[in-house]
Amino acid sequence: MGQALALDTEITAQHPSVKFQSNRYILHKALGDANLYLGQYQDAINAYETSAALLQNLIAANSGDQPDAQSAATALRRTLGQVLTNEGNAYLKLKNSKEALECYRRGAEVLASVDQKTAATAWFNLCATLYNIGDVDATPAACDKAIAADPTRANAYFVKGSSLFAQGKDVNGKFVAPPESIAALNKYLELAPDGPHAAEVRQMLQFAASGK
């Protein structure tokens, strides 16, 4: 990737009057993906940041009403959404939840502008991260967006159900879970009866049924 980027820069410098479509943003994305895989998370973030900046410039340059420009902008937005989502993963590896959440949110919004289903992973990463840092109030809304993007994503129902379950209250000595949490947990079992969280979900449902 480094050699390819150097060659791209060299060609641009040698032929300043020639207009050509640089693939530098793809190279930086690939460099980020490689660093993420290798566990070099800050290097990955740096590469993703560069790729995202290049993509944003290209999207702005393809903002016209011409079909070719619209098609190019759509493809660029899809790549930008992937870059931001992967950057969020790198931040999460560095235990920087704040930046990870921002990347997931931005990535999901960009992808949703292209095709809602492509945003499912970014929305799910957002809801799972919110849940893992203990923000159970914001978690369900993010999970709802993940579910709307992909209604078959079982883990989104698990996270939503678990976050709502945590908001259950003691009423006259009995635990009462929000009905929406029960519905989400049951949906998880419907989609993944043998899933990794199935036993935990059944325990929660049993606890809710008995109230203690």
Coordinates of C-alpha atoms in Angstrom, one line a residue:
M1 CA 0.0 0.0 0.0
G2 CA 2.8 2.4 0.8
Q3 CA 4.5 1.8 -2.5
A4 CA 1.2 2.3 -4.3
L5 CA 0.6 5.6 -2.5
A6 CA 4.1 6.7 -3.3
L7 CA 3.6 5.9 -7.0
D8 CA 0.3 7.7 -7.1
T9 CA 1.9 10.8 -5.6
E10 CA 4.8 10.6 -8.1
I11 CA 2.6 10.3 -11.1
T12 CA 0.6 13.3 -10.0
A13 CA 3.7 15.4 -9.5
Q14 CA 5.2 14.3 -12.8
H15 CA 2.1 15.1 -14.8
P16 CA 0.4 18.1 -13.1
S17 CA -1.6 19.0 -16.2
V18 CA -3.1 15.6 -16.7
K19 CA -6.5 15.1 -15.1
F20 CA -7.1 11.5 -13.9
Q21 CA -9.2 9.8 -11.3
S22 CA -6.9 9.1 -8.4
N23 CA -7.6 6.0 -6.3
R24 CA -5.7 7.3 -3.4
Y25 CA -8.8 7.1 -1.1
I26 CA -9.0 3.3 -1.9
L27 CA -5.3 2.9 -1.1
H28 CA -5.7 4.6 2.3
K29 CA -8.7 2.6 3.1
A30 CA -6.8 -0.6 2.2
L31 CA -3.9 0.6 4.4
G32 CA -6.3 1.2 7.2
D33 CA -7.9 -2.2 6.9
A34 CA -4.4 -3.9 6.9
N35 CA -3.3 -2.0 10.0
L36 CA -6.6 -2.8 11.7
Y37 CA -6.1 -6.5 10.9
L38 CA -2.5 -6.3 12.2
G39 CA -3.5 -4.6 15.5
Q40 CA -1.9 -1.3 14.6
Y41 CA -5.0 0.7 15.6
Q42 CA -3.7 4.3 15.6
D43 CA -2.0 3.7 12.2
A44 CA -5.4 2.4 11.0
I45 CA -7.2 5.5 12.3
N46 CA -4.7 7.8 10.6
A47 CA -5.2 6.0 7.2
Y48 CA -9.0 6.0 7.6
E49 CA -9.0 9.7 8.4
T50 CA -7.0 10.5 5.2
S51 CA -9.3 8.3 3.2
A52 CA -12.4 9.9 4.6
A53 CA -11.1 13.4 3.8
L54 CA -10.4 12.4 0.2
L55 CA -13.8 10.8 -0.1
Q56 CA -15.6 13.9 1.2
N57 CA -13.8 16.1 -1.3
L58 CA -14.7 13.7 -4.2
I59 CA -18.3 13.5 -3.0
A60 CA -18.5 17.3 -3.0
A61 CA -17.0 17.3 -6.6
N62 CA -19.8 14.9 -7.7
S63 CA -22.7 16.8 -6.2
G64 CA -24.3 17.7 -9.6
D65 CA -27.6 16.4 -11.0
Q66 CA -26.0 14.5 -13.8
P67 CA -26.7 10.7 -13.6
D68 CA -23.0 9.9 -13.8
A69 CA -22.2 12.3 -11.0
Q70 CA -25.0 10.9 -8.8
S71 CA -23.9 7.4 -9.4
A72 CA -20.3 8.3 -8.5
A73 CA -21.4 10.1 -5.4
T74 CA -23.5 7.1 -4.3
A75 CA -20.5 4.7 -4.7
L76 CA -18.2 7.2 -2.8
R77 CA -20.7 7.5 0.0
R78 CA -20.9 3.7 0.4
T79 CA -17.1 3.6 0.7
L80 CA -17.1 6.5 3.1
G81 CA -19.6 4.7 5.3
Q82 CA -17.4 1.6 5.4
V83 CA -14.3 3.7 6.2
L84 CA -16.0 5.4 9.1
T85 CA -17.4 2.1 10.5
N86 CA -14.0 0.5 10.3
E87 CA -12.4 3.6 12.0
G88 CA -14.9 3.2 14.8
N89 CA -13.7 -0.4 15.2
A90 CA -10.2 0.8 15.5
Y91 CA -11.1 3.4 18.1
L92 CA -13.0 0.7 20.0
K93 CA -9.9 -1.4 20.1
L94 CA -8.1 1.5 21.7
K95 CA -11.0 1.7 24.2
N96 CA -11.9 5.1 23.0
S97 CA -15.7 4.7 23.1
K98 CA -16.5 8.3 22.5
E99 CA -14.7 8.5 19.2
A100 CA -15.9 5.0 18.2
L101 CA -19.5 6.1 18.8
E102 CA -19.1 9.2 16.7
C103 CA -17.6 7.2 13.8
Y104 CA -20.4 4.6 14.0
R105 CA -23.0 7.3 14.0
R106 CA -21.5 9.1 11.1
G107 CA -20.9 5.9 9.2
A108 CA -24.5 4.7 9.7
E109 CA -25.9 8.0 8.6
V110 CA -23.8 8.1 5.4
L111 CA -24.7 4.5 4.6
A112 CA -28.4 5.0 5.3
S113 CA -28.4 7.8 2.7
V114 CA -27.3 5.2 0.1
D115 CA -29.3 2.1 1.2
Q116 CA -30.7 1.6 4.6
K117 CA -29.7 -2.1 4.8
T118 CA -26.0 -1.3 4.3
A119 CA -26.1 0.7 7.5
A120 CA -27.2 -2.2 9.6
T121 CA -23.7 -3.1 10.9
A122 CA -22.8 0.5 11.8
W123 CA -26.1 1.0 13.7
F124 CA -25.6 -2.3 15.5
N125 CA -22.0 -1.4 16.4
L126 CA -23.4 1.9 17.8
C127 CA -26.1 0.2 19.9
A128 CA -23.7 -2.5 21.2
T129 CA -21.1 0.1 22.2
L130 CA -23.7 2.3 23.9
Y131 CA -24.9 -0.8 25.9
N132 CA -21.3 -1.8 26.8
I133 CA -20.6 1.6 28.2
G134 CA -23.8 1.5 30.3
D135 CA -25.9 4.0 28.4
V136 CA -29.0 1.9 28.5
D137 CA -31.2 5.0 27.8
A138 CA -29.7 5.7 24.4
T139 CA -29.2 2.0 23.5
P140 CA -32.8 1.0 22.4
A141 CA -33.1 3.8 19.8
A142 CA -29.8 2.8 18.2
C143 CA -30.9 -0.8 18.2
D144 CA -34.2 0.1 16.6
K145 CA -32.3 1.6 13.7
A146 CA -30.2 -1.5 13.4
I147 CA -33.4 -3.6 13.4
A148 CA -35.1 -1.4 10.8
A149 CA -32.0 -1.8 8.6
D150 CA -31.9 -5.5 9.0
P151 CA -34.8 -7.2 10.9
T152 CA -33.0 -10.5 10.9
R153 CA -30.1 -9.4 13.0
A154 CA -30.7 -11.4 16.2
N155 CA -28.1 -9.7 18.3
A156 CA -29.8 -6.3 17.8
Y157 CA -32.9 -7.7 19.6
F158 CA -30.7 -9.1 22.3
V159 CA -29.0 -5.8 23.0
K160 CA -32.3 -3.9 22.9
G161 CA -34.0 -6.4 25.1
S162 CA -31.2 -6.5 27.6
S163 CA -31.0 -2.7 27.8
L164 CA -34.7 -2.4 28.4
F165 CA -34.7 -5.3 30.8
A166 CA -32.2 -3.4 32.9
Q167 CA -34.8 -0.6 33.3
G168 CA -37.3 -3.0 35.0
K169 CA -38.8 -1.9 38.3
D170 CA -39.8 -3.4 41.6
V171 CA -43.6 -3.2 41.9
N172 CA -45.0 -4.4 45.2
G173 CA -42.0 -6.7 45.7
K174 CA -42.1 -8.1 42.2
F175 CA -39.8 -7.3 39.3
V176 CA -41.7 -6.0 36.3
A177 CA -39.8 -5.8 33.0
P178 CA -40.9 -3.4 30.3
P179 CA -43.1 -5.2 27.8
E180 CA -40.9 -4.1 24.9
S181 CA -38.0 -5.9 26.5
I182 CA -39.9 -9.2 26.6
A183 CA -40.9 -8.8 23.0
A184 CA -37.3 -8.1 21.9
L185 CA -35.9 -11.0 23.9
N186 CA -38.5 -13.4 22.5
K187 CA -37.7 -12.2 19.0
Y188 CA -34.0 -13.0 19.6
L189 CA -35.0 -16.6 20.5
E190 CA -37.2 -16.8 17.4
L191 CA -34.3 -15.8 15.2
A192 CA -31.5 -17.6 17.1
P193 CA -32.9 -20.3 19.4
D194 CA -29.5 -21.8 19.8
G195 CA -27.6 -18.5 19.6
P196 CA -24.8 -17.6 22.0
H197 CA -27.1 -15.6 24.2
A198 CA -30.0 -18.0 24.2
A199 CA -29.5 -19.4 27.7
E200 CA -29.1 -15.9 29.1
V201 CA -32.3 -14.7 27.4
R202 CA -34.2 -17.7 28.7
Q203 CA -33.1 -16.9 32.2
M204 CA -34.2 -13.3 31.8
L205 CA -37.6 -14.3 30.5
Q206 CA -38.0 -16.8 33.3
F207 CA -37.1 -14.2 35.9
A208 CA -39.6 -11.7 34.3
A209 CA -42.3 -14.4 34.3
S210 CA -41.8 -15.2 38.0
G211 CA -41.1 -11.6 39.1
K212 CA -38.3 -12.8 41.3

